[in-house]
Amino acid sequence: MKLTGVELRRIRMPLVAPFRTSFGTENDRDVLLIRVVAEQAEGWGECVAMSDPLYSSEYVDAAADVLTRFLVPALTALPRLDATAVAPALAKFKGHRMAKAALETAILDAELREQGRTLARELGAVHERVPCGVSVGIMDSIPELLDAVDGYLAEGYLRIKLKIQPGWDVEPVRAVRERFGDDVLLQVDANTAYTVGDARHLARLDPFGLLLIEQPLDEEDILGHAHLAKTVRTPICLDESIVSARAAADAIKLGACEIVNIKPGRVGGYLEAKRIHDVCAANGVPVWAGGMLETGLGRAANVALAALPGFTLPGDTSASGRYYRTDITEPFVLDDGHLSVPTGPGIGVAPLPDRLAEVTTASQWLTL
Ligand SMILES: CC(=O)N[C@@H](Cc1ccc2ccccc2c1)C(=O)O
Ligand SMILES: [Mg+2]
């Protein structure tokens, strides 16, 4: 495939409600999109980095800079450009996995569109729709939390995930169990807010029959998670720690996790995400699709990934309306607790031009 140009586009999308986690509160998303233009087709990629380096070391301005100065120029030197050539060509640049993922996805989208093939088929999807869970932020009060959970269950979400942090953990979980019963699929996500010294406190979550406790400790504390697993009976799931297939293999071998949350942006793209899926499947480790408040572009690709056979737990592939009043693509709408896997070529969706124009804050054309 011959690239003729790359567009970096920044958009600002207000969230329908503030989203609070252990690392901060988000009121709107400043998103970097990449559009690659090739001779026969164009492709889109969404960078999942936040405005500030609070989830990981990446942030949007840094992603735009590293793409402009290093990643996109490195591709122009390639004799043959297709999606499988991107990661090897960018490997010499350390880190910046979210920036690399967005670029690889845009090229993969263009390549698949040119060939008339779907991302789902490329990745090995086996389902036509996927079961969806929802991530519920930290709230100001227990009643407010219960109202939010009530609303999501009424919308049909098949699994509830509660953000937790020290001081907001056992009580919210107990309240949800008391109000909605033991059959609701329930899990928690600490976003690294605890230390291994909190093991006995976290074990107080064991009586509530949670599916998992997500990323309780620092992303680099693999041995801490393995130690925690000896005290806490609830399965440990890792998110921030799993940045590659190798990291997944190491964490599993060290007994640091029994479940993995796969996010293509965090791991450098959908091709590495599939490799992580395969490593986990080979080790009998269930996986589920995590979310980074993506627009319909990233959401479409995540739903395709979530249709692979090893994705046996509902993911954070929520409907567009969970985060945005109006998405930049046709909205993803929950149907009986599921989202349908896109059937069009590539990621199967594209931004609606008028909607994209409304939210665009900047556009930069990189000639090659
Ligand atoms: C759905 C969910 O809980 N996602 C992340 C946390 C998260 C929270 C807030 C975010 C704001 C902007 C961009 C990414 C973000 C990711 C997680 O699983 O850990
Ligand atoms: Mg998480």
Short mmCIF file of C-alpha atoms and ligand atoms in Angstrom, two decimals:
data_model
loop_
_atom_site.label_atom_id
_atom_site.label_comp_id
_atom_site.label_asym_id
_atom_site.label_seq_id
_atom_site.Cartn_x
_atom_site.Cartn_y
_atom_site.Cartn_z
CA MET A 1 0.00 0.00 0.00
CA LYS A 2 1.26 3.47 -0.92
CA LEU A 3 0.62 6.24 1.62
CA THR A 4 0.06 9.68 0.18
CA GLY A 5 -0.51 11.51 3.46
CA VAL A 6 -1.47 11.40 7.12
CA GLU A 7 -3.84 13.71 8.98
CA LEU A 8 -3.62 14.25 12.75
CA ARG A 9 -7.00 15.52 13.96
CA ARG A 10 -7.82 16.65 17.51
CA ILE A 11 -11.39 16.57 18.71
CA ARG A 12 -13.03 17.54 21.99
CA MET A 13 -15.98 15.47 23.15
CA PRO A 14 -17.93 16.38 26.29
CA LEU A 15 -18.77 13.39 28.53
CA VAL A 16 -22.44 12.89 29.45
CA ALA A 17 -21.32 12.88 33.10
CA PRO A 18 -18.03 13.28 34.99
CA PHE A 19 -16.14 9.98 35.16
CA ARG A 20 -14.16 9.61 38.40
CA THR A 21 -11.48 7.01 39.05
CA SER A 22 -8.73 6.61 41.65
CA PHE A 23 -6.47 8.75 39.46
CA GLY A 24 -8.82 11.66 38.77
CA THR A 25 -12.04 12.93 37.24
CA GLU A 26 -12.63 13.35 33.50
CA ASN A 27 -15.28 15.78 32.24
CA ASP A 28 -14.50 15.69 28.56
CA ARG A 29 -12.17 13.88 26.20
CA ASP A 30 -9.46 15.53 24.10
CA VAL A 31 -8.94 12.82 21.48
CA LEU A 32 -6.28 12.46 18.81
CA LEU A 33 -7.48 10.75 15.61
CA ILE A 34 -5.27 9.63 12.73
CA ARG A 35 -6.45 9.42 9.13
CA VAL A 36 -4.08 7.81 6.64
CA VAL A 37 -4.67 8.37 2.94
CA ALA A 38 -3.48 5.64 0.57
CA GLU A 39 -3.97 5.32 -3.17
CA GLN A 40 -7.10 3.11 -3.03
CA ALA A 41 -8.46 3.77 0.46
CA GLU A 42 -8.14 5.74 3.66
CA GLY A 43 -8.11 4.45 7.22
CA TRP A 44 -8.78 5.78 10.71
CA GLY A 45 -7.11 5.17 14.06
CA GLU A 46 -7.96 6.55 17.51
CA CYS A 47 -5.29 7.28 20.13
CA VAL A 48 -6.63 6.37 23.57
CA ALA A 49 -4.16 8.50 25.54
CA MET A 50 -5.65 10.85 28.12
CA SER A 51 -4.94 14.59 28.28
CA ASP A 52 -2.72 14.01 31.35
CA PRO A 53 -0.30 11.12 32.08
CA LEU A 54 -2.46 9.68 34.86
CA TYR A 55 -3.49 6.26 33.50
CA SER A 56 -0.05 5.65 31.98
CA SER A 57 2.95 7.77 30.99
CA GLU A 58 1.34 8.72 27.68
CA TYR A 59 -0.72 11.85 27.06
CA VAL A 60 -2.31 13.33 23.96
CA ASP A 61 0.14 16.15 23.23
CA ALA A 62 3.06 13.72 23.56
CA ALA A 63 1.36 11.27 21.19
CA ALA A 64 0.84 14.00 18.59
CA ASP A 65 4.49 15.04 18.95
CA VAL A 66 5.99 11.55 18.73
CA LEU A 67 3.81 10.73 15.71
CA THR A 68 4.80 13.93 13.92
CA ARG A 69 8.54 13.84 14.63
CA PHE A 70 9.30 10.11 14.73
CA LEU A 71 6.58 7.55 13.99
CA VAL A 72 5.02 8.81 10.75
CA PRO A 73 8.39 9.78 9.17
CA ALA A 74 9.72 6.29 9.99
CA LEU A 75 6.99 4.76 7.83
CA THR A 76 7.85 6.80 4.75
CA ALA A 77 11.18 4.98 4.57
CA LEU A 78 9.45 1.59 4.21
CA PRO A 79 9.65 -0.12 0.77
CA ARG A 80 6.34 -1.94 1.38
CA LEU A 81 3.75 -0.56 3.77
CA ASP A 82 1.17 -2.82 5.25
CA ALA A 83 -0.03 -3.16 8.82
CA THR A 84 2.36 -6.02 9.70
CA ALA A 85 5.35 -3.81 8.77
CA VAL A 86 4.38 -0.97 11.15
CA ALA A 87 5.37 -2.38 14.57
CA PRO A 88 8.80 -3.62 13.39
CA ALA A 89 9.47 -0.24 11.75
CA LEU A 90 8.54 1.61 14.98
CA ALA A 91 10.20 -0.80 17.45
CA LYS A 92 13.39 1.29 17.64
CA PHE A 93 11.35 4.06 19.33
CA LYS A 94 10.81 3.14 23.00
CA GLY A 95 7.30 3.10 24.46
CA HIS A 96 4.54 5.36 23.10
CA ARG A 97 2.36 2.27 22.57
CA MET A 98 -0.88 4.28 22.34
CA ALA A 99 0.55 6.52 19.61
CA LYS A 100 1.92 3.46 17.76
CA ALA A 101 -1.43 1.66 18.13
CA ALA A 102 -3.37 4.52 16.57
CA LEU A 103 -1.02 4.65 13.56
CA GLU A 104 -1.01 0.86 13.05
CA THR A 105 -4.81 0.77 13.31
CA ALA A 106 -5.25 3.49 10.69
CA ILE A 107 -2.97 1.60 8.29
CA LEU A 108 -4.70 -1.71 9.06
CA ASP A 109 -8.09 -0.07 8.45
CA ALA A 110 -6.98 1.33 5.07
CA GLU A 111 -5.38 -1.98 4.04
CA LEU A 112 -8.47 -4.03 4.95
CA ARG A 113 -10.79 -1.55 3.21
CA GLU A 114 -8.66 -1.83 0.09
CA GLN A 115 -9.03 -5.64 0.28
CA GLY A 116 -12.73 -5.51 1.25
CA ARG A 117 -12.06 -7.49 4.45
CA THR A 118 -13.36 -6.89 7.98
CA LEU A 119 -11.13 -6.35 11.03
CA ALA A 120 -13.19 -9.01 12.81
CA ARG A 121 -12.25 -11.63 10.20
CA GLU A 122 -8.62 -10.46 10.20
CA LEU A 123 -8.36 -10.99 13.97
CA GLY A 124 -10.21 -14.35 13.98
CA ALA A 125 -13.57 -13.28 15.44
CA VAL A 126 -16.07 -16.10 16.00
CA HIS A 127 -19.12 -14.13 17.23
CA GLU A 128 -21.41 -11.63 15.50
CA ARG A 129 -22.25 -9.76 18.70
CA VAL A 130 -20.56 -9.36 22.08
CA PRO A 131 -21.91 -9.16 25.67
CA CYS A 132 -21.35 -5.75 27.24
CA GLY A 133 -20.47 -4.54 30.70
CA VAL A 134 -20.20 -1.02 32.03
CA SER A 135 -17.63 0.83 34.12
CA VAL A 136 -19.16 2.92 36.94
CA GLY A 137 -17.12 5.76 38.40
CA ILE A 138 -16.53 6.72 42.02
CA MET A 139 -19.53 8.72 43.21
CA ASP A 140 -20.14 11.32 45.93
CA SER A 141 -22.50 9.03 47.84
CA ILE A 142 -23.78 5.45 48.00
CA PRO A 143 -27.36 6.45 46.96
CA GLU A 144 -25.95 8.18 43.87
CA LEU A 145 -23.97 5.04 43.01
CA LEU A 146 -27.02 2.79 43.43
CA ASP A 147 -29.05 5.08 41.13
CA ALA A 148 -26.34 4.87 38.48
CA VAL A 149 -26.11 1.07 38.73
CA ASP A 150 -29.91 0.81 38.62
CA GLY A 151 -29.93 2.81 35.39
CA TYR A 152 -27.25 0.70 33.72
CA LEU A 153 -28.95 -2.56 34.69
CA ALA A 154 -32.20 -1.16 33.27
CA GLU A 155 -30.36 -0.40 30.02
CA GLY A 156 -29.43 -4.09 29.87
CA TYR A 157 -25.72 -4.12 30.79
CA LEU A 158 -24.69 -7.66 31.61
CA ARG A 159 -21.88 -6.81 34.04
CA ILE A 160 -21.20 -3.95 36.47
CA LYS A 161 -17.65 -2.72 37.20
CA LEU A 162 -17.15 -0.33 40.11
CA LYS A 163 -14.14 1.96 40.31
CA ILE A 164 -12.69 1.71 43.81
CA GLN A 165 -9.99 3.39 45.90
CA PRO A 166 -9.04 3.36 49.60
CA GLY A 167 -12.13 4.67 51.43
CA TRP A 168 -14.51 3.72 48.61
CA ASP A 169 -14.39 -0.04 48.21
CA VAL A 170 -16.07 -2.47 50.64
CA GLU A 171 -19.07 -0.23 51.38
CA PRO A 172 -20.05 0.46 47.74
CA VAL A 173 -19.64 -3.23 46.87
CA ARG A 174 -21.73 -4.28 49.89
CA ALA A 175 -24.43 -1.72 49.00
CA VAL A 176 -24.67 -2.94 45.38
CA ARG A 177 -24.89 -6.57 46.51
CA GLU A 178 -27.57 -5.74 49.11
CA ARG A 179 -29.63 -3.72 46.60
CA PHE A 180 -29.25 -5.82 43.43
CA GLY A 181 -28.52 -9.31 44.77
CA ASP A 182 -25.82 -11.92 44.29
CA ASP A 183 -26.58 -12.82 40.68
CA VAL A 184 -25.47 -9.53 39.11
CA LEU A 185 -22.03 -10.00 37.51
CA LEU A 186 -19.91 -7.56 39.55
CA GLN A 187 -16.23 -6.60 39.54
CA VAL A 188 -14.03 -3.72 40.74
CA ASP A 189 -11.15 -1.70 39.27
CA ALA A 190 -8.65 0.08 41.51
CA ASN A 191 -6.39 1.55 38.81
CA THR A 192 -3.27 0.83 40.95
CA ALA A 193 -4.61 2.65 44.05
CA TYR A 194 -3.52 0.06 46.67
CA THR A 195 -0.27 -1.38 47.99
CA VAL A 196 0.57 -4.96 48.84
CA GLY A 197 0.15 -3.91 52.51
CA ASP A 198 -3.58 -3.55 51.77
CA ALA A 199 -3.88 -7.30 51.12
CA ARG A 200 -5.96 -8.06 54.19
CA HIS A 201 -8.19 -5.08 53.52
CA LEU A 202 -8.77 -6.18 49.91
CA ALA A 203 -9.55 -9.70 51.18
CA ARG A 204 -12.64 -8.11 52.79
CA LEU A 205 -14.06 -8.04 49.25
CA ASP A 206 -13.93 -11.85 49.02
CA PRO A 207 -17.38 -12.52 50.58
CA PHE A 208 -19.12 -10.54 47.77
CA GLY A 209 -18.52 -13.04 44.96
CA LEU A 210 -16.78 -10.60 42.62
CA LEU A 211 -15.67 -11.82 39.19
CA LEU A 212 -12.29 -10.11 39.69
CA ILE A 213 -10.32 -7.29 41.24
CA GLU A 214 -8.69 -5.26 38.45
CA GLN A 215 -5.17 -3.77 38.80
CA PRO A 216 -5.13 -3.24 42.58
CA LEU A 217 -1.38 -2.45 42.69
CA ASP A 218 1.17 -0.36 40.77
CA GLU A 219 1.53 -1.42 37.12
CA GLU A 220 5.18 -2.42 37.70
CA ASP A 221 4.46 -4.47 40.86
CA ILE A 222 4.02 -7.89 39.23
CA LEU A 223 5.44 -9.79 42.24
CA GLY A 224 3.20 -7.72 44.55
CA HIS A 225 0.15 -8.98 42.64
CA ALA A 226 1.45 -12.55 42.90
CA HIS A 227 1.82 -12.09 46.67
CA LEU A 228 -1.62 -10.46 46.93
CA ALA A 229 -3.14 -13.49 45.15
CA LYS A 230 -2.05 -15.64 48.11
CA THR A 231 -4.20 -13.58 50.52
CA VAL A 232 -7.11 -12.46 48.34
CA ARG A 233 -9.36 -15.23 47.02
CA THR A 234 -11.10 -13.08 44.41
CA PRO A 235 -9.28 -13.49 41.05
CA ILE A 236 -6.78 -10.73 40.21
CA CYS A 237 -7.13 -9.18 36.74
CA LEU A 238 -4.39 -6.97 35.29
CA ASP A 239 -4.89 -3.95 33.02
CA GLU A 240 -2.11 -1.31 33.20
CA SER A 241 0.57 -3.99 33.79
CA ILE A 242 -0.09 -5.91 30.57
CA VAL A 243 1.67 -3.87 27.88
CA SER A 244 2.64 -6.77 25.59
CA ALA A 245 2.29 -10.50 24.96
CA ARG A 246 5.56 -11.02 26.83
CA ALA A 247 4.24 -9.08 29.84
CA ALA A 248 1.12 -11.28 29.77
CA ALA A 249 3.19 -14.47 29.66
CA ASP A 250 5.40 -13.27 32.53
CA ALA A 251 2.47 -12.18 34.71
CA ILE A 252 0.68 -15.50 34.18
CA LYS A 253 3.85 -17.53 34.86
CA LEU A 254 4.50 -15.54 38.07
CA GLY A 255 0.92 -16.10 39.27
CA ALA A 256 0.21 -12.35 39.22
CA CYS A 257 -3.15 -12.64 37.45
CA GLU A 258 -5.86 -15.13 36.56
CA ILE A 259 -7.66 -12.80 34.12
CA VAL A 260 -6.45 -10.14 31.66
CA ASN A 261 -8.12 -6.93 30.46
CA ILE A 262 -6.94 -6.40 26.86
CA LYS A 263 -6.77 -2.83 25.49
CA PRO A 264 -5.26 -2.50 22.02
CA GLY A 265 -4.12 1.09 22.69
CA ARG A 266 -2.20 0.07 25.81
CA VAL A 267 -0.37 -2.75 24.03
CA GLY A 268 0.55 -1.06 20.75
CA GLY A 269 -2.29 -2.17 18.52
CA TYR A 270 -4.81 -4.83 17.50
CA LEU A 271 -2.17 -7.23 16.16
CA GLU A 272 -0.38 -7.34 19.56
CA ALA A 273 -3.79 -7.49 21.28
CA LYS A 274 -4.51 -10.68 19.30
CA ARG A 275 -1.15 -12.12 20.32
CA ILE A 276 -2.01 -11.42 23.99
CA HIS A 277 -5.37 -13.12 23.45
CA ASP A 278 -3.54 -16.18 22.06
CA VAL A 279 -1.02 -16.30 24.95
CA CYS A 280 -3.84 -16.08 27.50
CA ALA A 281 -5.97 -18.69 25.69
CA ALA A 282 -2.98 -21.07 25.59
CA ASN A 283 -2.68 -20.67 29.39
CA GLY A 284 -6.40 -21.01 30.13
CA VAL A 285 -6.61 -17.35 31.18
CA PRO A 286 -9.91 -15.64 30.28
CA VAL A 287 -9.70 -12.17 28.75
CA TRP A 288 -12.13 -9.30 28.23
CA ALA A 289 -12.03 -6.09 26.21
CA GLY A 290 -11.17 -3.01 28.29
CA GLY A 291 -12.23 0.50 27.34
CA MET A 292 -10.61 3.93 27.21
CA LEU A 293 -13.74 6.01 26.58
CA GLU A 294 -13.23 5.60 22.84
CA THR A 295 -15.37 7.27 20.20
CA GLY A 296 -17.24 5.03 17.78
CA LEU A 297 -13.99 4.55 15.82
CA GLY A 298 -12.10 2.82 18.64
CA ARG A 299 -15.33 1.27 19.87
CA ALA A 300 -15.95 -0.44 16.51
CA ALA A 301 -12.48 -2.00 16.51
CA ASN A 302 -12.76 -3.06 20.18
CA VAL A 303 -16.07 -4.81 19.50
CA ALA A 304 -14.42 -6.77 16.67
CA LEU A 305 -11.60 -7.80 19.02
CA ALA A 306 -14.09 -8.75 21.75
CA ALA A 307 -15.60 -11.30 19.33
CA LEU A 308 -12.52 -13.56 19.51
CA PRO A 309 -13.06 -16.92 21.26
CA GLY A 310 -10.96 -16.19 24.37
CA PHE A 311 -13.00 -13.10 25.28
CA THR A 312 -15.29 -15.05 27.61
CA LEU A 313 -16.13 -12.22 30.04
CA PRO A 314 -18.26 -9.15 29.25
CA GLY A 315 -15.99 -6.19 28.47
CA ASP A 316 -16.12 -2.42 28.93
CA THR A 317 -17.42 -2.21 25.34
CA SER A 318 -20.31 -0.04 26.45
CA ALA A 319 -22.73 1.78 24.15
CA SER A 320 -21.72 5.17 22.73
CA GLY A 321 -24.35 6.76 25.01
CA ARG A 322 -22.45 5.66 28.12
CA TYR A 323 -19.97 8.47 27.44
CA TYR A 324 -21.23 10.71 24.63
CA ARG A 325 -24.55 12.37 23.86
CA THR A 326 -23.59 12.31 20.17
CA ASP A 327 -20.82 10.07 18.85
CA ILE A 328 -18.70 10.96 15.79
CA THR A 329 -19.88 7.74 14.10
CA GLU A 330 -23.28 6.11 13.94
CA PRO A 331 -23.85 5.36 17.65
CA PHE A 332 -23.30 1.92 19.13
CA VAL A 333 -26.59 1.03 20.82
CA LEU A 334 -26.99 -1.81 23.32
CA ASP A 335 -29.33 -4.53 22.10
CA ASP A 336 -30.31 -7.09 24.74
CA GLY A 337 -27.02 -6.36 26.54
CA HIS A 338 -24.92 -6.89 23.38
CA LEU A 339 -23.24 -4.80 20.69
CA SER A 340 -23.10 -6.09 17.11
CA VAL A 341 -19.72 -6.62 15.47
CA PRO A 342 -19.37 -4.23 12.48
CA THR A 343 -19.71 -6.01 9.12
CA GLY A 344 -18.20 -3.36 6.82
CA PRO A 345 -14.62 -3.50 5.50
CA GLY A 346 -11.81 -2.44 7.83
CA ILE A 347 -13.07 -1.24 11.22
CA GLY A 348 -16.46 -0.97 9.52
CA VAL A 349 -17.27 2.60 10.53
CA ALA A 350 -16.10 6.11 9.63
CA PRO A 351 -16.69 9.51 11.19
CA LEU A 352 -19.85 11.37 10.11
CA PRO A 353 -18.32 14.46 8.41
CA ASP A 354 -20.67 17.06 9.93
CA ARG A 355 -20.37 15.59 13.43
CA LEU A 356 -16.58 15.37 13.11
CA ALA A 357 -16.40 19.01 12.00
CA GLU A 358 -18.45 20.10 15.01
CA VAL A 359 -15.98 18.59 17.52
CA THR A 360 -12.71 19.24 15.65
CA THR A 361 -10.32 21.55 17.49
CA ALA A 362 -7.25 21.13 15.24
CA SER A 363 -6.12 19.36 12.09
CA GLN A 364 -2.55 18.87 10.86
CA TRP A 365 -1.62 17.35 7.51
CA LEU A 366 1.70 15.45 7.45
CA THR A 367 3.04 15.17 3.93
CA LEU A 368 5.27 12.13 3.39
C1 LIG B 1 -13.72 2.27 31.20
C2 LIG B 1 -12.58 2.31 32.13
O1 LIG B 1 -12.75 2.16 33.30
N1 LIG B 1 -11.38 2.51 31.58
C3 LIG B 1 -10.08 2.53 32.20
C4 LIG B 1 -9.90 3.74 33.07
C5 LIG B 1 -10.06 5.05 32.38
C6 LIG B 1 -10.76 6.01 33.04
C7 LIG B 1 -10.90 7.27 32.53
C8 LIG B 1 -10.37 7.59 31.29
C9 LIG B 1 -10.52 8.86 30.75
C10 LIG B 1 -9.99 9.14 29.52
C11 LIG B 1 -9.31 8.17 28.81
C12 LIG B 1 -9.16 6.90 29.34
C13 LIG B 1 -9.68 6.60 30.60
C14 LIG B 1 -9.54 5.33 31.15
C15 LIG B 1 -9.79 1.25 32.99
O2 LIG B 1 -10.34 0.19 32.73
O3 LIG B 1 -8.92 1.31 33.87
MG MG B 2 -8.76 -0.82 34.35
#
